């Protein structure tokens, strides 16, 4: 993780290849499952996932927080999610939360 708050530059979170792949694959399965009910938020989520899978598997802290919110909205877009959807969501959130938890308290 790289912190440049003094210069108002973003705080970058670097993901391992394994974690980036897990988040990407699980999140994309969630997007397929949610389909049309997810609506206009689909493109924003895909953009963040594309960024995660390119350029050293890194995202800004703000993008990680946004991805958590978008995935929550994705799952919440259907009131009756199947059990495997909860597992996919949990996989994503566990990885993203672990990286956020590694930031110093004043960076969160």
XYZ file of N, CA and C in Angstrom:
324
model
N 0.830 -1.171 0.000
C 0.000 0.000 0.000
C 0.881 1.243 0.000
N 0.440 2.214 -0.723
C 1.196 3.441 -0.864
C 0.315 4.600 -0.450
N 0.806 5.401 0.464
C 0.018 6.512 0.984
C 0.695 7.823 0.636
N -0.026 8.666 -0.064
C 0.494 9.980 -0.428
C -0.497 11.074 -0.068
N -1.052 11.035 1.131
C -2.084 11.999 1.497
C -1.551 13.425 1.578
N -0.274 13.595 1.826
C 0.286 14.935 1.922
C 0.145 15.684 0.608
N 0.209 14.982 -0.501
C 0.122 15.605 -1.818
C -1.261 15.448 -2.435
N -2.231 15.004 -1.647
C -3.583 14.764 -2.144
C -3.626 13.748 -3.273
N -2.679 12.847 -3.283
C -2.680 11.760 -4.250
C -3.438 10.580 -3.649
N -3.947 9.696 -4.486
C -4.734 8.580 -3.952
C -3.884 7.594 -3.154
N -4.544 6.921 -2.242
C -3.924 5.815 -1.524
C -4.195 4.562 -2.342
N -3.140 3.905 -2.787
C -3.275 2.715 -3.628
C -3.244 1.464 -2.772
N -4.082 0.526 -3.125
C -4.080 -0.786 -2.492
C -3.705 -1.792 -3.569
N -2.635 -2.532 -3.316
C -2.144 -3.521 -4.266
C -2.630 -4.904 -3.847
N -3.254 -5.610 -4.768
C -3.792 -6.943 -4.514
C -2.862 -8.001 -5.091
N -2.819 -9.141 -4.430
C -2.075 -10.262 -5.006
C -2.846 -10.763 -6.228
N -2.171 -11.477 -7.088
C -2.807 -12.031 -8.281
C -3.969 -12.951 -7.890
N -3.763 -13.772 -6.870
C -4.792 -14.712 -6.426
C -6.017 -13.963 -5.913
N -5.814 -12.952 -5.075
C -6.929 -12.189 -4.526
C -7.654 -11.388 -5.601
N -6.904 -10.783 -6.502
C -7.521 -10.015 -7.583
C -8.378 -10.921 -8.461
N -7.870 -12.093 -8.762
C -8.617 -13.049 -9.597
C -9.870 -13.533 -8.883
N -9.754 -13.834 -7.586
C -10.913 -14.288 -6.813
C -12.006 -13.219 -6.790
N -11.633 -11.987 -6.493
C -12.611 -10.903 -6.454
C -13.232 -10.705 -7.832
N -12.406 -10.679 -8.862
C -12.900 -10.459 -10.216
C -13.884 -11.548 -10.636
N -13.514 -12.801 -10.460
C -14.380 -13.898 -10.898
C -15.673 -13.956 -10.090
N -15.582 -13.799 -8.778
C -16.785 -13.834 -7.938
C -17.708 -12.668 -8.255
N -17.136 -11.483 -8.389
C -17.945 -10.293 -8.672
C -18.613 -10.398 -10.045
N -17.898 -10.906 -11.018
C -18.493 -11.029 -12.356
C -19.627 -12.055 -12.364
N -19.506 -13.107 -11.573
C -20.606 -14.062 -11.451
C -21.821 -13.400 -10.803
N -21.565 -12.546 -9.816
C -22.664 -11.792 -9.204
C -23.342 -10.880 -10.219
N -22.549 -10.242 -11.072
C -23.111 -9.347 -12.079
C -23.960 -10.114 -13.085
N -23.506 -11.295 -13.481
C -24.284 -12.129 -14.399
C -25.590 -12.531 -13.729
N -25.513 -12.930 -12.477
C -26.708 -13.340 -11.744
C -27.703 -12.187 -11.623
N -27.218 -10.999 -11.289
C -28.136 -9.875 -11.062
C -28.742 -9.360 -12.357
N -27.983 -9.434 -13.449
C -28.495 -9.053 -14.760
C -29.112 -7.678 -14.813
N -30.270 -7.606 -15.416
C -30.946 -6.334 -15.650
C -31.382 -5.636 -14.367
N -31.604 -6.406 -13.302
C -32.080 -5.777 -12.072
C -31.027 -4.853 -11.453
N -29.768 -5.040 -11.826
C -28.698 -4.201 -11.301
C -28.627 -2.877 -12.057
N -29.101 -2.894 -13.273
C -29.266 -1.677 -14.055
C -28.018 -0.869 -14.316
N -28.110 0.431 -14.074
C -27.053 1.377 -14.459
C -25.768 1.228 -13.649
N -25.819 0.531 -12.527
C -24.618 0.358 -11.715
C -23.676 -0.710 -12.279
N -24.169 -1.472 -13.240
C -23.372 -2.536 -13.848
C -22.084 -1.996 -14.455
N -22.173 -0.915 -15.204
C -21.001 -0.353 -15.889
C -19.946 0.134 -14.903
N -20.365 0.783 -13.834
C -19.411 1.258 -12.826
C -18.655 0.094 -12.200
N -19.374 -0.968 -11.903
C -18.743 -2.138 -11.295
C -17.764 -2.780 -12.261
N -18.164 -2.919 -13.515
C -17.267 -3.504 -14.516
C -16.008 -2.663 -14.696
N -16.139 -1.350 -14.658
C -14.965 -0.477 -14.795
C -13.963 -0.702 -13.667
N -14.452 -0.827 -12.449
C -13.554 -1.064 -11.311
C -12.893 -2.437 -11.436
N -13.666 -3.444 -11.823
C -13.091 -4.790 -11.981
C -12.054 -4.824 -13.093
N -12.305 -4.109 -14.179
C -11.314 -4.033 -15.265
C -10.025 -3.379 -14.774
N -10.160 -2.324 -13.970
C -8.968 -1.662 -13.419
C -8.208 -2.596 -12.483
N -8.930 -3.387 -11.707
C -8.289 -4.325 -10.786
C -7.455 -5.354 -11.537
N -7.934 -5.780 -12.689
C -7.250 -6.839 -13.418
C -6.146 -6.317 -14.328
N -5.940 -5.017 -14.347
C -4.841 -4.461 -15.131
C -3.925 -3.666 -14.211
N -2.780 -3.317 -14.700
C -1.857 -2.433 -13.978
C -1.539 -2.884 -12.554
N -0.902 -3.989 -12.420
C -0.382 -4.444 -11.126
C -1.449 -4.761 -10.082
N -2.662 -5.033 -10.495
C -3.747 -5.402 -9.567
C -3.864 -4.380 -8.430
N -4.065 -3.143 -8.789
C -4.174 -2.105 -7.772
C -5.448 -1.300 -7.988
N -5.967 -0.799 -6.883
C -7.121 0.095 -6.893
C -6.883 1.182 -5.855
N -7.512 2.310 -6.054
C -7.456 3.331 -5.024
C -8.342 2.886 -3.858
N -8.063 3.428 -2.703
C -8.886 3.126 -1.527
C -10.352 3.446 -1.825
N -10.598 4.560 -2.476
C -11.964 4.968 -2.801
C -12.646 3.956 -3.723
N -11.904 3.395 -4.668
C -12.474 2.393 -5.572
C -12.819 1.105 -4.840
N -12.002 0.742 -3.855
C -12.284 -0.465 -3.067
C -13.575 -0.266 -2.271
N -13.715 0.886 -1.637
C -14.925 1.181 -0.875
C -16.139 1.218 -1.815
N -15.973 1.832 -2.976
C -17.067 1.884 -3.955
C -17.442 0.487 -4.425
N -16.448 -0.381 -4.649
C -16.723 -1.749 -5.092
C -17.499 -2.521 -4.028
N -17.146 -2.343 -2.766
C -17.894 -2.989 -1.683
C -19.358 -2.546 -1.741
N -19.582 -1.252 -1.902
C -20.950 -0.720 -1.956
C -21.693 -1.228 -3.190
N -21.029 -1.246 -4.326
C -21.675 -1.711 -5.553
C -22.053 -3.190 -5.470
N -21.162 -3.996 -4.905
C -21.479 -5.419 -4.773
C -22.623 -5.634 -3.788
N -22.665 -4.825 -2.736
C -23.793 -4.896 -1.812
C -25.097 -4.535 -2.502
N -25.063 -3.522 -3.352
C -26.251 -3.136 -4.116
C -26.641 -4.225 -5.104
N -25.645 -4.858 -5.670
C -25.891 -5.949 -6.623
C -26.660 -7.073 -5.947
N -26.196 -7.498 -4.796
C -26.862 -8.578 -4.066
C -28.224 -8.108 -3.573
N -28.299 -6.864 -3.145
C -29.562 -6.326 -2.653
C -30.583 -6.049 -3.744
N -30.166 -6.114 -5.011
C -31.092 -5.827 -6.107
C -32.118 -6.932 -6.312
N -31.879 -8.082 -5.700
C -32.823 -9.190 -5.793
C -33.166 -9.623 -4.373
N -34.434 -9.564 -3.989
C -34.791 -9.875 -2.601
C -34.632 -11.353 -2.230
N -34.470 -12.219 -3.220
C -34.350 -13.658 -2.937
C -33.104 -14.244 -3.596
N -31.932 -13.869 -3.093
C -30.712 -14.390 -3.714
C -30.527 -15.881 -3.407
N -30.059 -16.651 -4.396
C -29.783 -18.060 -4.134
C -28.581 -18.203 -3.194
N -28.461 -19.342 -2.513
C -27.361 -19.527 -1.539
C -25.971 -19.299 -2.115
N -25.719 -19.709 -3.366
C -24.374 -19.529 -3.923
C -24.042 -18.053 -4.122
N -25.047 -17.209 -4.249
C -24.814 -15.774 -4.369
C -24.217 -15.219 -3.085
N -24.711 -15.669 -1.966
C -24.160 -15.209 -0.683
C -22.695 -15.605 -0.551
N -22.366 -16.792 -1.017
C -20.978 -17.261 -0.957
C -20.076 -16.400 -1.832
N -20.517 -16.084 -3.044
C -19.733 -15.218 -3.936
C -19.530 -13.840 -3.319
N -20.592 -13.285 -2.770
C -20.524 -11.978 -2.138
C -19.564 -12.001 -0.952
N -19.665 -13.042 -0.125
C -18.793 -13.164 1.041
C -17.334 -13.265 0.619
N -17.049 -14.038 -0.428
C -15.675 -14.146 -0.926
C -15.115 -12.773 -1.286
N -15.885 -12.001 -2.034
C -15.437 -10.657 -2.447
C -15.223 -9.751 -1.245
N -16.200 -9.697 -0.370
C -16.140 -8.776 0.755
C -15.014 -9.133 1.713
N -14.778 -10.409 1.911
C -13.695 -10.833 2.810
C -12.341 -10.353 2.291
N -12.103 -10.519 1.008
C -10.825 -10.087 0.428
C -10.700 -8.569 0.481
N -11.724 -7.862 0.028
C -11.669 -6.401 0.005
C -11.525 -5.831 1.411
N -12.246 -6.395 2.357
C -12.180 -5.922 3.749
C -10.801 -6.157 4.359
N -10.200 -7.278 4.035
C -8.867 -7.576 4.565
C -7.861 -6.522 4.117
N -7.937 -6.124 2.857
C -7.010 -5.101 2.364
C -7.303 -3.735 2.973
N -8.576 -3.398 3.130
C -8.917 -2.134 3.777
C -8.455 -2.116 5.226
N -8.552 -3.247 5.904
C -8.159 -3.325 7.315
C -6.652 -3.136 7.497
N -5.872 -3.357 6.449
C -4.422 -3.198 6.540
C -3.989 -1.733 6.468
N -4.910 -0.859 6.067
C -4.570 0.566 6.029
C -4.466 1.110 7.434
N -3.596 2.087 7.634
C -3.541 2.747 8.936
C -4.909 3.361 9.255
N -5.271 3.411 10.508
C -6.590 3.888 10.941
C -6.931 5.266 10.385
N -5.954 6.153 10.278
C -6.233 7.493 9.787
C -6.431 7.543 8.268
N -6.221 6.416 7.575
C -6.379 6.358 6.132
C -7.730 5.811 5.712
N -8.494 5.305 6.652
C -9.756 4.654 6.289
C -10.862 5.614 6.222
